[in-house]
Coordinates of C-alpha atoms in Angstrom, one line a residue:
Chain A
M34 CA 15.2 -13.6 16.8
H35 CA 12.9 -16.7 16.5
K36 CA 11.2 -15.7 19.8
Y37 CA 9.8 -12.7 18.0
F38 CA 8.8 -14.1 14.7
K39 CA 7.8 -17.7 15.4
K40 CA 5.5 -16.7 18.2
M41 CA 3.6 -13.7 16.8
D42 CA 0.1 -12.8 18.0
V43 CA -2.8 -14.4 16.2
F44 CA -5.6 -12.3 14.7
G45 CA -8.9 -13.1 13.1
K46 CA -11.7 -15.5 14.0
T47 CA -13.4 -18.3 12.2
L48 CA -16.4 -16.9 10.2
K49 CA -19.5 -18.3 11.6
D50 CA -22.2 -19.9 9.4
K51 CA -24.8 -17.4 10.6
M52 CA -22.5 -14.5 9.5
K53 CA -21.9 -16.2 6.2
E54 CA -25.6 -16.6 5.6
R55 CA -26.3 -12.9 6.5
T56 CA -23.5 -11.7 4.2
R57 CA -24.3 -14.1 1.3
D58 CA -25.8 -11.2 -0.7
N59 CA -22.6 -9.2 -0.3
A60 CA -20.5 -12.2 -1.4
E61 CA -22.7 -12.6 -4.5
E62 CA -22.6 -9.0 -5.3
M63 CA -18.8 -8.9 -5.0
T64 CA -18.5 -12.1 -7.1
A65 CA -20.8 -10.7 -9.8
A66 CA -18.7 -7.4 -9.9
E67 CA -15.5 -9.4 -10.2
K68 CA -17.1 -11.5 -13.0
E69 CA -18.0 -8.4 -14.9
I70 CA -14.4 -7.1 -14.6
G71 CA -13.1 -10.5 -15.5
A72 CA -15.1 -10.6 -18.7
L73 CA -13.7 -7.2 -19.7
K74 CA -10.2 -8.5 -19.1
E75 CA -10.9 -11.7 -21.1
K76 CA -12.2 -9.5 -24.0
I77 CA -8.9 -7.6 -24.0
R78 CA -6.9 -10.8 -23.9
E79 CA -8.8 -12.1 -26.9
F80 CA -8.4 -8.9 -28.8
G81 CA -6.9 -8.8 -32.3
L82 CA -6.4 -11.7 -34.7
P83 CA -7.5 -15.1 -33.5
G84 CA -4.7 -17.2 -32.0
E85 CA -5.2 -19.8 -34.7
K86 CA -4.5 -17.3 -37.4
I87 CA -1.2 -16.3 -35.7
N88 CA -0.3 -20.0 -35.3
S89 CA -1.1 -20.7 -39.0
R90 CA 1.7 -18.2 -39.8
G91 CA 4.1 -20.3 -37.8
M92 CA 4.2 -18.0 -34.8
L93 CA 3.0 -18.2 -31.2
T94 CA 0.8 -15.6 -29.6
I95 CA 2.1 -13.5 -26.8
W96 CA 0.0 -15.5 -24.4
Q97 CA 1.4 -18.8 -25.7
R98 CA 4.9 -17.3 -25.3
L99 CA 4.3 -16.2 -21.7
E100 CA 2.9 -19.7 -20.9
I101 CA 6.2 -21.2 -21.8
L102 CA 8.3 -18.4 -20.3
V103 CA 6.7 -18.1 -16.9
D104 CA 6.5 -20.7 -14.0
E105 CA 3.1 -22.1 -13.8
G106 CA 0.7 -20.3 -11.4
T107 CA 3.0 -17.3 -10.9
W108 CA 1.6 -14.8 -13.4
N109 CA 0.3 -11.8 -11.7
P110 CA -0.9 -9.5 -14.4
L111 CA -0.8 -5.7 -14.2
H112 CA -2.3 -2.9 -16.3
T113 CA -4.7 -5.3 -18.1
L114 CA -7.4 -2.6 -18.4
Y115 CA -5.0 0.3 -18.6
N116 CA -5.9 2.5 -21.6
P117 CA -4.9 6.1 -20.8
A118 CA -5.3 7.3 -24.4
D119 CA -8.8 5.9 -24.5
N120 CA -8.0 3.9 -27.7
D121 CA -11.2 2.4 -29.1
D122 CA -9.5 -0.4 -31.0
C123 CA -7.1 -1.7 -28.3
T124 CA -5.7 -0.8 -24.9
T125 CA -1.9 -0.3 -24.8
N126 CA -1.0 -3.4 -26.9
V127 CA 1.5 -4.6 -24.4
V128 CA 0.9 -7.3 -21.8
D129 CA 2.8 -7.1 -18.5
G130 CA 3.0 -8.5 -15.0
L131 CA 5.0 -9.8 -12.1
A132 CA 6.0 -13.4 -12.6
R133 CA 8.5 -16.1 -11.6
I134 CA 10.7 -17.5 -14.3
N135 CA 12.6 -20.7 -13.5
G136 CA 12.5 -19.8 -9.8
R137 CA 13.5 -16.1 -10.2
W138 CA 11.1 -13.2 -10.0
A139 CA 11.0 -10.7 -12.8
V140 CA 8.9 -8.0 -14.3
V141 CA 7.7 -9.3 -17.6
I142 CA 6.3 -7.4 -20.6
G143 CA 5.5 -8.4 -24.2
F144 CA 3.9 -6.9 -27.3
D145 CA 0.6 -8.3 -28.2
N146 CA 1.4 -9.7 -31.7
K147 CA -2.3 -10.3 -32.4
Y148 CA -2.8 -6.6 -33.1
L149 CA -0.9 -4.8 -35.8
A150 CA 2.0 -7.2 -35.3
G151 CA 2.7 -5.6 -31.9
A152 CA 2.7 -2.0 -32.9
W153 CA 3.3 1.1 -30.7
V154 CA 0.0 2.7 -30.0
P155 CA -1.2 5.8 -28.0
G156 CA -0.9 5.2 -24.2
Q157 CA 1.7 2.5 -24.6
P158 CA 4.7 4.5 -23.4
E159 CA 2.9 5.3 -20.2
N160 CA 2.4 1.6 -19.6
I161 CA 6.0 0.8 -20.4
L162 CA 7.2 3.5 -18.0
R163 CA 5.2 2.0 -15.2
V164 CA 6.8 -1.4 -16.0
T165 CA 10.4 0.0 -16.1
D166 CA 9.6 1.9 -12.8
L167 CA 8.4 -1.4 -11.3
A168 CA 11.6 -3.2 -12.2
K169 CA 13.6 -0.3 -10.8
R170 CA 11.6 -0.2 -7.6
L171 CA 11.8 -3.9 -6.9
N172 CA 15.4 -4.2 -8.3
V173 CA 14.5 -7.3 -10.3
P174 CA 15.2 -8.2 -13.9
L175 CA 13.0 -6.8 -16.7
I176 CA 12.1 -9.5 -19.3
W177 CA 10.9 -8.4 -22.7
V178 CA 9.1 -10.5 -25.3
V179 CA 9.7 -8.2 -28.3
H180 CA 7.6 -8.4 -31.4
C181 CA 7.1 -4.9 -32.5
S182 CA 6.2 -3.7 -35.9
G183 CA 7.0 0.0 -34.9
A184 CA 4.6 2.9 -34.7
K185 CA 1.0 2.8 -35.6
L186 CA 1.7 5.5 -38.2
P187 CA -1.6 7.3 -38.5
E188 CA -1.6 8.2 -34.8
Q189 CA 2.2 8.7 -34.3
E190 CA 1.8 12.3 -33.0
K191 CA 0.1 10.9 -29.9
F192 CA 3.0 8.8 -28.6
Y193 CA 6.1 9.0 -30.8
P194 CA 7.7 12.2 -29.3
G195 CA 7.8 13.8 -25.9
R196 CA 9.2 13.6 -22.4
R197 CA 7.1 10.5 -21.7
G198 CA 6.8 9.3 -25.3
S199 CA 7.7 6.0 -27.0
G200 CA 11.5 6.8 -27.0
T201 CA 11.8 7.1 -23.2
P202 CA 11.8 3.3 -22.4
F203 CA 15.2 3.1 -24.2
F204 CA 16.5 5.7 -21.8
R205 CA 14.9 3.8 -18.9
H206 CA 16.5 0.5 -20.1
A207 CA 19.9 2.3 -19.9
E208 CA 19.0 3.5 -16.4
L209 CA 18.1 0.0 -15.3
E210 CA 21.4 -1.3 -16.7
Q211 CA 23.4 1.3 -15.0
M212 CA 21.7 0.3 -11.7
G213 CA 22.8 -3.3 -12.3
I214 CA 19.3 -4.5 -13.3
P215 CA 19.5 -6.7 -16.3
V216 CA 17.0 -6.4 -19.2
L217 CA 16.6 -9.6 -21.2
A218 CA 14.8 -9.6 -24.6
G219 CA 13.4 -12.5 -26.6
I220 CA 13.0 -11.2 -30.1
Y221 CA 10.4 -12.4 -32.7
G222 CA 9.1 -11.2 -36.0
T223 CA 9.8 -7.9 -37.8
N224 CA 11.0 -5.1 -35.6
P225 CA 11.8 -2.0 -37.6
A226 CA 12.6 1.5 -36.3
G227 CA 11.1 1.8 -32.8
G228 CA 10.8 -2.0 -32.8
G229 CA 14.5 -2.0 -33.5
Y230 CA 15.3 0.0 -30.5
Q231 CA 12.9 -2.1 -28.4
S232 CA 15.2 -4.9 -29.4
I233 CA 18.6 -3.4 -29.2
S234 CA 18.2 -1.5 -25.9
P235 CA 18.0 -4.6 -23.6
T236 CA 21.1 -6.2 -22.1
V237 CA 21.1 -9.6 -23.7
L238 CA 19.3 -10.5 -26.9
F239 CA 17.8 -13.9 -27.6
A240 CA 16.7 -14.1 -31.2
H241 CA 14.4 -16.3 -33.1
K242 CA 15.9 -17.3 -36.5
D243 CA 13.2 -15.4 -38.5
C244 CA 13.3 -12.2 -36.6
N245 CA 14.8 -8.9 -37.8
I246 CA 15.7 -5.7 -36.1
A247 CA 16.6 -2.5 -38.0
V248 CA 16.8 1.3 -37.8
G249 CA 14.3 1.4 -40.6
G250 CA 12.2 -1.4 -42.0
A251 CA 11.2 -2.5 -45.5
G252 CA 8.4 0.0 -45.5
I253 CA 10.6 3.1 -45.5
V254 CA 13.6 1.6 -47.2
S255 CA 11.5 1.0 -50.2
G256 CA 9.2 3.9 -49.7
M257 CA 11.2 7.1 -50.0
S258 CA 9.4 9.2 -52.7
P259 CA 11.6 12.0 -54.1
K260 CA 8.7 13.7 -56.0
G261 CA 6.9 15.2 -52.9
H262 CA 3.7 13.5 -54.0
F263 CA 2.4 10.2 -55.2
D264 CA 1.1 9.1 -58.6
V265 CA 0.4 5.8 -60.4
D266 CA 4.0 5.5 -61.6
S267 CA 5.5 6.0 -58.2
A268 CA 2.9 3.6 -56.8
Q269 CA 4.1 0.9 -59.2
E270 CA 7.7 1.6 -58.2
L271 CA 6.7 1.2 -54.5
I272 CA 5.0 -2.1 -55.2
D273 CA 8.1 -3.4 -56.9
A274 CA 10.5 -2.2 -54.3
A275 CA 8.4 -3.4 -51.4
K276 CA 8.2 -6.9 -52.9
K277 CA 11.9 -7.0 -53.1
H278 CA 12.5 -5.7 -49.5
Q279 CA 9.8 -7.7 -47.9
S280 CA 11.4 -10.9 -49.2
A281 CA 14.7 -9.7 -47.7
P282 CA 14.0 -7.1 -45.0
P283 CA 16.9 -5.3 -43.4
G284 CA 18.5 -6.5 -40.1
T285 CA 17.9 -10.2 -40.3
V286 CA 19.8 -12.8 -38.3
D287 CA 22.4 -13.0 -41.1
I288 CA 23.3 -9.4 -40.2
H289 CA 22.8 -9.2 -36.5
A290 CA 24.1 -12.6 -35.4
D291 CA 26.8 -13.3 -38.0
E292 CA 28.0 -9.7 -38.8
T293 CA 27.3 -7.4 -35.8
G294 CA 26.9 -10.0 -33.2
F295 CA 24.1 -8.0 -31.5
F296 CA 22.1 -11.3 -31.1
R297 CA 23.9 -13.2 -28.3
Y298 CA 21.9 -16.3 -29.1
V299 CA 19.8 -17.5 -32.1
F300 CA 17.3 -20.3 -32.0
E301 CA 15.5 -22.4 -34.6
K302 CA 12.2 -22.7 -32.8
E303 CA 10.1 -20.0 -31.1
E304 CA 9.9 -22.2 -27.9
D305 CA 13.7 -22.5 -27.7
V306 CA 14.1 -18.7 -27.3
L307 CA 11.9 -18.9 -24.2
H308 CA 13.5 -22.0 -22.8
A309 CA 16.9 -20.3 -23.2
M310 CA 15.7 -17.2 -21.4
R311 CA 14.4 -19.4 -18.6
E312 CA 17.7 -21.1 -18.3
Y313 CA 19.5 -17.7 -18.4
M314 CA 17.5 -16.5 -15.3
T315 CA 19.6 -18.7 -13.1
K316 CA 22.7 -16.6 -14.1
L317 CA 21.1 -13.3 -12.8
P318 CA 21.5 -11.9 -9.3
A319 CA 19.1 -13.3 -6.6
Y320 CA 19.4 -14.2 -3.0
D321 CA 18.0 -17.6 -1.8
P322 CA 14.7 -16.6 0.0
E323 CA 16.1 -18.4 3.1
F324 CA 18.5 -15.5 3.4
F325 CA 15.7 -13.2 4.5
R326 CA 13.1 -15.4 6.0
V327 CA 12.2 -14.9 9.6
D328 CA 9.9 -17.9 9.7
D329 CA 8.7 -20.9 7.6
P330 CA 6.2 -19.7 5.0
K331 CA 2.7 -20.7 5.7
P332 CA -0.7 -19.9 4.3
P333 CA -3.2 -17.7 6.3
A334 CA -5.1 -19.7 8.9
Y335 CA -8.5 -18.7 7.4
P336 CA -9.7 -19.2 3.8
A337 CA -9.6 -16.3 1.2
E338 CA -13.3 -17.0 0.4
D339 CA -14.2 -15.4 3.7
L340 CA -13.1 -12.1 2.2
Y341 CA -16.3 -12.0 0.1
H342 CA -18.3 -12.0 3.3
L343 CA -16.0 -9.6 5.3
L344 CA -15.4 -6.8 2.9
P345 CA -18.8 -5.0 2.3
M346 CA -19.6 -3.7 -1.2
N347 CA -21.8 -1.1 0.5
P348 CA -19.3 1.7 1.2
K349 CA -21.3 2.8 4.2
R350 CA -21.0 -0.5 5.9
T351 CA -18.1 -0.9 8.3
Y352 CA -15.9 -4.0 8.8
V353 CA -13.0 -5.2 10.9
L354 CA -9.7 -4.7 9.1
E355 CA -7.9 -7.3 11.2
E356 CA -10.3 -10.0 9.9
I357 CA -9.3 -9.0 6.3
L358 CA -5.6 -9.1 7.2
A359 CA -6.1 -12.5 8.9
R360 CA -7.1 -13.9 5.5
L361 CA -4.0 -12.6 3.8
M362 CA -1.0 -12.9 6.1
D363 CA 1.1 -16.0 6.9
G364 CA -0.5 -18.0 9.7
S365 CA -2.8 -15.1 10.4
E366 CA -0.1 -13.7 12.7
H367 CA 1.1 -10.2 13.5
M368 CA 2.7 -7.9 16.0
E369 CA 0.8 -4.7 16.3
F370 CA 2.6 -1.4 16.8
R371 CA 1.2 0.9 19.5
P372 CA -2.3 -0.7 19.7
D373 CA -3.4 1.8 22.3
Y374 CA -2.6 4.9 20.3
G375 CA -4.2 6.2 17.1
P376 CA -7.0 3.7 17.0
E377 CA -8.1 4.7 13.5
M378 CA -5.0 3.1 12.0
Y379 CA -3.6 -0.4 12.2
C380 CA 0.2 -0.6 12.1
G381 CA 2.0 -3.8 12.6
L382 CA 4.5 -6.4 11.5
V383 CA 3.3 -9.3 9.4
K384 CA 4.8 -12.2 7.4
V385 CA 4.3 -13.1 3.8
N386 CA 6.0 -16.1 2.4
G387 CA 8.0 -16.2 5.6
M388 CA 9.4 -12.7 5.1
L389 CA 8.8 -9.7 7.3
F390 CA 6.8 -6.6 6.3
G391 CA 5.3 -3.5 7.8
C392 CA 1.6 -3.3 7.3
I393 CA -0.6 -0.2 7.6
G394 CA -4.4 0.1 7.1
N395 CA -7.5 2.1 7.9
R396 CA -9.7 0.7 10.6
Q397 CA -13.5 1.2 10.1
G398 CA -16.4 2.0 12.4
V399 CA -16.9 4.2 15.3
L400 CA -13.7 4.9 17.3
P401 CA -13.4 4.5 21.1
K402 CA -15.0 7.2 23.3
G403 CA -12.9 10.3 23.7
Y404 CA -11.1 9.9 20.4
P405 CA -9.9 12.1 18.8
E406 CA -8.6 13.5 22.1
Y407 CA -8.4 17.1 20.8
A408 CA -12.1 17.4 19.9
D409 CA -15.5 17.1 21.5
Y410 CA -16.9 15.0 18.6
Q411 CA -16.7 11.3 18.0
G412 CA -14.1 9.9 15.7
I413 CA -14.9 7.5 12.9
G414 CA -12.7 4.9 11.1
G415 CA -11.6 5.6 7.6
K416 CA -10.7 9.2 8.7
L417 CA -7.3 10.2 9.9
Y418 CA -6.7 12.1 13.1
R419 CA -3.7 13.4 15.0
Q420 CA -2.6 10.2 16.8
G421 CA -3.0 8.0 13.8
L422 CA -0.9 10.3 11.7
I423 CA 1.8 10.5 14.4
K424 CA 1.7 6.7 14.7
M425 CA 2.1 6.1 11.0
N426 CA 5.0 8.6 10.9
E427 CA 6.8 6.7 13.6
F428 CA 6.0 3.2 12.1
V429 CA 7.0 4.2 8.5
S430 CA 10.3 5.7 9.8
L431 CA 11.1 2.6 11.8
C432 CA 10.3 0.4 8.8
G433 CA 12.8 2.5 6.8
R434 CA 15.4 2.0 9.5
D435 CA 14.8 -1.8 9.6
R436 CA 14.6 -2.0 5.8
L437 CA 11.1 -3.5 5.9
P438 CA 9.0 -3.1 2.8
I439 CA 5.5 -1.9 3.6
I440 CA 2.1 -3.2 2.5
W441 CA -0.7 -0.6 2.7
F442 CA -4.4 -1.1 2.9
Q443 CA -6.4 2.0 2.0
D444 CA -10.1 2.6 2.7
T445 CA -10.2 6.3 3.6
S446 CA -12.7 9.1 3.4
G447 CA -10.2 11.8 4.3
I448 CA -8.4 13.7 7.1
D449 CA -10.3 15.3 9.9
V450 CA -11.3 18.9 8.9
G451 CA -12.2 22.2 10.6
N452 CA -10.4 24.6 12.9
I453 CA -10.1 22.1 15.7
A454 CA -8.4 19.7 13.4
E455 CA -6.2 22.6 12.1
K456 CA -5.1 23.4 15.6
A457 CA -4.3 19.7 16.1
E458 CA -1.8 20.2 13.2
L459 CA -3.3 17.6 10.9
L460 CA -2.3 19.5 7.8
G461 CA 1.4 19.5 8.9
L462 CA 1.2 15.9 10.1
G463 CA -0.2 14.6 6.8
Q464 CA 2.7 16.2 5.0
S465 CA 5.1 14.9 7.6
L466 CA 3.9 11.4 6.8
I467 CA 4.6 12.0 3.1
Y468 CA 8.1 13.2 4.2
S469 CA 8.5 10.0 6.3
I470 CA 7.5 7.8 3.4
Q471 CA 9.8 9.6 1.1
Q472 CA 12.9 9.1 3.3
T473 CA 12.4 5.4 3.9
E474 CA 13.6 4.2 0.5
V475 CA 11.8 0.9 0.9
P476 CA 9.4 -0.7 -1.7
M477 CA 5.7 -0.4 -0.9
M478 CA 2.5 -1.8 -2.4
L479 CA -1.0 -0.6 -1.8
V480 CA -4.3 -2.4 -1.9
T481 CA -7.2 0.1 -2.2
L482 CA -9.7 -2.1 -0.5
R483 CA -12.6 0.3 -1.1
K484 CA -12.3 4.1 -0.9
G485 CA -9.4 6.4 -1.7
S486 CA -10.5 9.9 -1.2
A487 CA -9.4 13.5 -0.3
A488 CA -5.9 14.2 1.0
A489 CA -5.8 10.9 2.9
H490 CA -5.4 9.2 -0.5
Y491 CA -2.2 11.1 -0.9
V492 CA -0.6 10.2 2.4
L493 CA -1.2 6.5 2.6
G494 CA 1.5 5.0 0.4
G495 CA -0.3 5.1 -2.8
P496 CA 0.8 5.9 -6.4
T497 CA 1.7 9.4 -5.2
A498 CA 4.6 7.8 -3.3
N499 CA 6.0 7.7 -6.8
R500 CA 9.4 6.0 -6.5
H501 CA 8.4 3.9 -3.5
N502 CA 5.0 2.5 -4.6
A503 CA 5.8 -0.5 -6.7
F504 CA 2.2 -1.0 -7.7
T505 CA -1.3 -0.3 -6.4
L506 CA -4.2 -2.8 -6.6
G507 CA -7.9 -2.2 -6.5
T508 CA -10.8 -4.5 -5.8
A509 CA -14.3 -4.8 -7.2
A510 CA -15.3 -2.4 -4.4
T511 CA -12.7 0.3 -5.1
E512 CA -13.7 3.9 -5.7
I513 CA -11.4 6.8 -6.0
Y514 CA -12.4 10.5 -6.0
V515 CA -11.4 13.8 -4.5
M516 CA -14.7 13.7 -2.6
H517 CA -18.1 12.0 -2.8
G518 CA -20.2 13.1 -5.8
E519 CA -22.9 14.6 -3.6
T520 CA -20.3 16.6 -1.6
A521 CA -18.8 17.8 -4.9
A522 CA -22.3 18.9 -6.2
V523 CA -22.9 20.9 -3.0
A524 CA -19.4 22.5 -3.3
T525 CA -20.0 23.4 -6.9
Y526 CA -23.6 24.5 -7.1
T527 CA -24.7 25.9 -3.7
R528 CA -23.8 29.5 -4.6
R529 CA -25.6 29.0 -7.9
L530 CA -28.7 27.8 -6.0
I531 CA -28.7 30.9 -3.8
K532 CA -28.3 33.2 -6.8
D533 CA -31.1 31.4 -8.7
Q534 CA -33.4 31.8 -5.8
K535 CA -32.5 35.4 -5.3
D536 CA -33.1 36.1 -9.0
G537 CA -36.4 34.3 -8.9
K538 CA -35.3 31.6 -11.3
P539 CA -36.5 28.0 -11.0
L540 CA -34.1 25.7 -9.1
D541 CA -34.7 22.7 -11.3
P542 CA -32.0 23.3 -13.9
T543 CA -29.3 23.6 -11.3
V544 CA -30.7 20.7 -9.4
D545 CA -30.4 18.6 -12.6
K546 CA -26.8 19.7 -13.0
M547 CA -26.1 18.6 -9.4
N548 CA -27.5 15.2 -10.1
E549 CA -25.6 15.0 -13.4
L550 CA -22.4 15.7 -11.5
V551 CA -23.2 13.0 -8.9
E552 CA -23.7 10.5 -11.7
T553 CA -20.4 11.6 -13.4
Y554 CA -18.5 11.1 -10.1
H555 CA -20.0 7.7 -9.7
Q556 CA -19.0 6.6 -13.2
K557 CA -15.6 8.1 -13.0
S558 CA -14.7 6.4 -9.7
R559 CA -15.7 2.8 -10.5
P560 CA -13.0 0.1 -10.5
Q561 CA -13.0 -0.2 -14.3
F562 CA -12.4 3.6 -14.6
C563 CA -9.7 3.4 -12.0
A564 CA -7.9 0.6 -13.9
K565 CA -8.4 2.3 -17.3
T566 CA -6.9 5.6 -16.2
G567 CA -4.1 4.0 -14.2
L568 CA -5.4 5.2 -10.7
V569 CA -4.7 1.5 -9.8
D570 CA -2.4 -0.9 -11.6
E571 CA -4.8 -3.8 -11.6
I572 CA -8.2 -4.7 -10.3
V573 CA -7.8 -8.0 -8.5
D574 CA -10.3 -10.6 -7.3
L575 CA -10.2 -10.9 -3.5
K576 CA -9.2 -14.5 -3.7
A577 CA -6.2 -13.5 -5.9
L578 CA -4.9 -10.8 -3.5
R579 CA -2.7 -13.2 -1.5
G580 CA -0.9 -14.2 -4.8
Y581 CA 0.0 -10.6 -5.4
L582 CA 1.3 -10.2 -1.8
E583 CA 3.5 -13.3 -2.3
A584 CA 4.8 -12.0 -5.6
F585 CA 5.6 -8.6 -4.0
A586 CA 7.2 -10.4 -1.0
S587 CA 9.4 -12.7 -3.1
A588 CA 10.3 -10.0 -5.7
T589 CA 11.1 -7.3 -3.2
Y590 CA 13.3 -9.6 -1.1
Q591 CA 15.0 -11.3 -4.2
N592 CA 17.8 -8.7 -4.5
P593 CA 17.1 -5.8 -2.2
K594 CA 19.4 -2.7 -2.4
S595 CA 20.0 -2.7 1.3
I596 CA 19.8 -5.1 4.3
C597 CA 19.1 -4.8 8.0
P598 CA 20.5 -7.9 9.8
Q599 CA 17.6 -9.7 11.6
H600 CA 19.3 -9.5 15.0
Q601 CA 19.6 -5.7 14.5
L602 CA 15.9 -5.0 13.8
V603 CA 14.5 -2.5 16.3
L604 CA 10.8 -2.5 15.5
P605 CA 10.0 -6.0 17.0
R606 CA 11.8 -5.0 20.2
I607 CA 9.9 -1.7 20.4
I608 CA 6.6 -3.6 20.0
R609 CA 7.4 -6.3 22.5
G610 CA 9.0 -3.8 24.9
Chain B
M169 CA -28.5 -14.6 34.1
A170 CA -29.6 -11.7 32.0
E171 CA -27.0 -9.8 29.9
E172 CA -27.8 -6.4 28.6
I173 CA -26.4 -5.7 25.1
K174 CA -25.8 -2.0 24.9
S175 CA -25.4 0.3 21.9
P176 CA -21.7 1.2 21.6
M177 CA -22.7 4.6 20.1
A178 CA -25.5 7.0 19.5
G179 CA -27.2 6.4 16.2
K180 CA -30.3 5.1 14.3
V181 CA -31.3 1.4 14.3
I182 CA -31.3 0.2 10.6
S183 CA -32.1 -3.4 11.2
I184 CA -32.2 -6.0 13.9
L185 CA -30.6 -9.3 12.9
V186 CA -32.0 -11.5 15.6
S187 CA -35.5 -12.4 17.0
V188 CA -36.7 -13.2 20.5
G189 CA -35.9 -16.9 21.1
D190 CA -32.8 -16.9 18.9
T191 CA -29.7 -18.4 20.3
V192 CA -26.7 -16.2 20.0
E193 CA -23.0 -16.5 20.8
E194 CA -20.5 -13.8 21.9
D195 CA -19.4 -11.8 18.8
D196 CA -22.5 -12.7 16.8
D197 CA -23.8 -9.7 14.8
I198 CA -27.2 -8.7 16.2
M199 CA -27.9 -5.3 15.0
L200 CA -27.0 -2.7 12.4
L201 CA -26.8 1.0 13.5
E202 CA -26.2 4.1 11.4
A203 CA -24.0 6.7 12.9
M204 CA -21.8 9.4 11.3
K205 CA -23.1 8.3 7.9
M206 CA -21.7 4.8 8.4
E207 CA -23.5 1.5 9.1
T208 CA -21.9 -0.3 12.0
T209 CA -22.6 -3.8 13.2
V210 CA -23.4 -4.3 16.9
F211 CA -22.1 -7.6 18.3
S212 CA -23.4 -9.7 21.1
S213 CA -21.3 -9.5 24.2
A214 CA -22.6 -12.8 25.6
D215 CA -23.8 -16.3 24.8
G216 CA -27.5 -17.1 25.4
T217 CA -31.0 -16.7 24.1
V218 CA -32.5 -13.4 23.1
T219 CA -35.4 -12.7 25.5
E220 CA -36.2 -9.1 24.7
I221 CA -35.6 -6.6 22.0
K222 CA -36.0 -3.1 23.3
V223 CA -35.7 -1.1 20.0
Q224 CA -37.2 -1.2 16.5
P225 CA -35.7 -0.3 13.1
G226 CA -35.8 3.5 12.8
D227 CA -35.4 4.2 16.5
K228 CA -32.7 6.5 17.7
V229 CA -30.5 5.2 20.4
D230 CA -28.0 6.7 22.8
E231 CA -24.6 5.5 23.6
D232 CA -24.7 2.7 26.2
Q233 CA -28.5 2.3 25.8
T234 CA -29.6 -1.2 26.3
V235 CA -31.0 -2.6 23.0
I236 CA -31.3 -6.3 23.5
I237 CA -31.4 -8.7 26.5
V238 CA -29.8 -12.1 26.3
E239 CA -30.2 -14.8 29.0

């Protein structure tokens, strides 16, 4: 099959100096927006006790632990700004990402021991569920760095119980294990109650000598008050009991290594736990990447810095999608599927790290004359029409047949509307695409380059493709909303305006409300908002996108659940004819 | 030999990115047009020197209307 994959078509052009000069403002605006988001991420990273304080207690911080655990340069963080419960004192108090450990890819998550010794907080279970889902979707090991003091008790009602509460990750760990996906845990510090289950539910436990895990910690073992209320005498009893139990908390290594044997390995030094986990990764299932490669890995032919000139921050400004893809894909090479059909969508085969992927993205700008073919109006990129929907249905189905993971690039304003569009069956074809995606059973990732809007946001492989979408990335130019704020204001208030006028009332108050709604839409569609509420899994700098593509490529091909032999792939033959 | 650069669509000229006397190459961006609420770049279809600019910012143009001449 080398004739297909070693001689793919080339796309993209060298960015001319004149074009760079003309788009310098855009590059600066994009960089400034990324810097602002980066500063927010750094603030979250530094949140809690200073690292020196943690170190003075003889412990490493979560970040120091990850630095030892993860292969240099392979940390691709996710959910950094995720804070669905809108906590004002922290985000979700866990740190997670996709990373390589001693040559093997894994989903990695750890408690931030700089805040409340790694406590459960509101919003955290939603974050952990995303992480367990990611391991499940990519079929790669889940690696925990456990240091969990249990629930933040004053707010327990917000996360402790419920269908998606803090207990569900333990069920998910069991699910992963039943699917043959190992869960490793390095365990540090005091882990009572929920922290105990965080520690016991993984597959193999690597313990630091000073850690403990227990059904209940010193706090409740010493704190049962039989009186039904507290007084000074019972307070003194508590002080005495707590002193005793804190010096000898339940569930230490003496119990869980020597007696129960729950801890498979115990280590003197914190660093040794992590080195042992790294070593253990080589025992876990993984194909050699060569098994799946269709070509030698190579970087894109054009620099990632060009992306800052090519992707406009101005959402009204069009661009050439292929020029973006040429800065992300191996050798800037591709094989386009049905280039003469459905011009609003790009569908094609691309390589990342030498492995084959389906790639789908919205083209921008005015479409060729006579398109869409069913209407007397001109088509515009970013919108979906009949042919584009049919083409995506075909391409996605064939990717499923060929077991090719799909990388989506979304920048869409919606699906064509009106009776002409209805007659052209767009409603049914959109849902057909969702059906096609659902039946592929291949992992997908999405980059929301700019806009995710209207029903088109649902049909383009995003988070709504629940079990298939591994993760969704946004950029500093991302905006996600059901419709533009001005459109929403018109839809919401036009009837009110008519009524106001009929009743002889001034229009100003309603006009003010319309402008307020526009502003609200703006604020609630920004990249920071999308990341905080989980509409995307991470906002990523344009120059870092390729790293995430490589991580997805390597992880998804590390141990796939099904295989199509290269010489039995049908898509490349359909494309070449 | 003169080459007529034509508007690929009907729309409104937002800005002209070249001046008379400028040297342009094929695929250089020469004009920004607004059409269907989007701003679209018009690219030169030839190498040469800009000898005439037939529109101004704010002008409405038709599809296939000549906007710039390059020699």
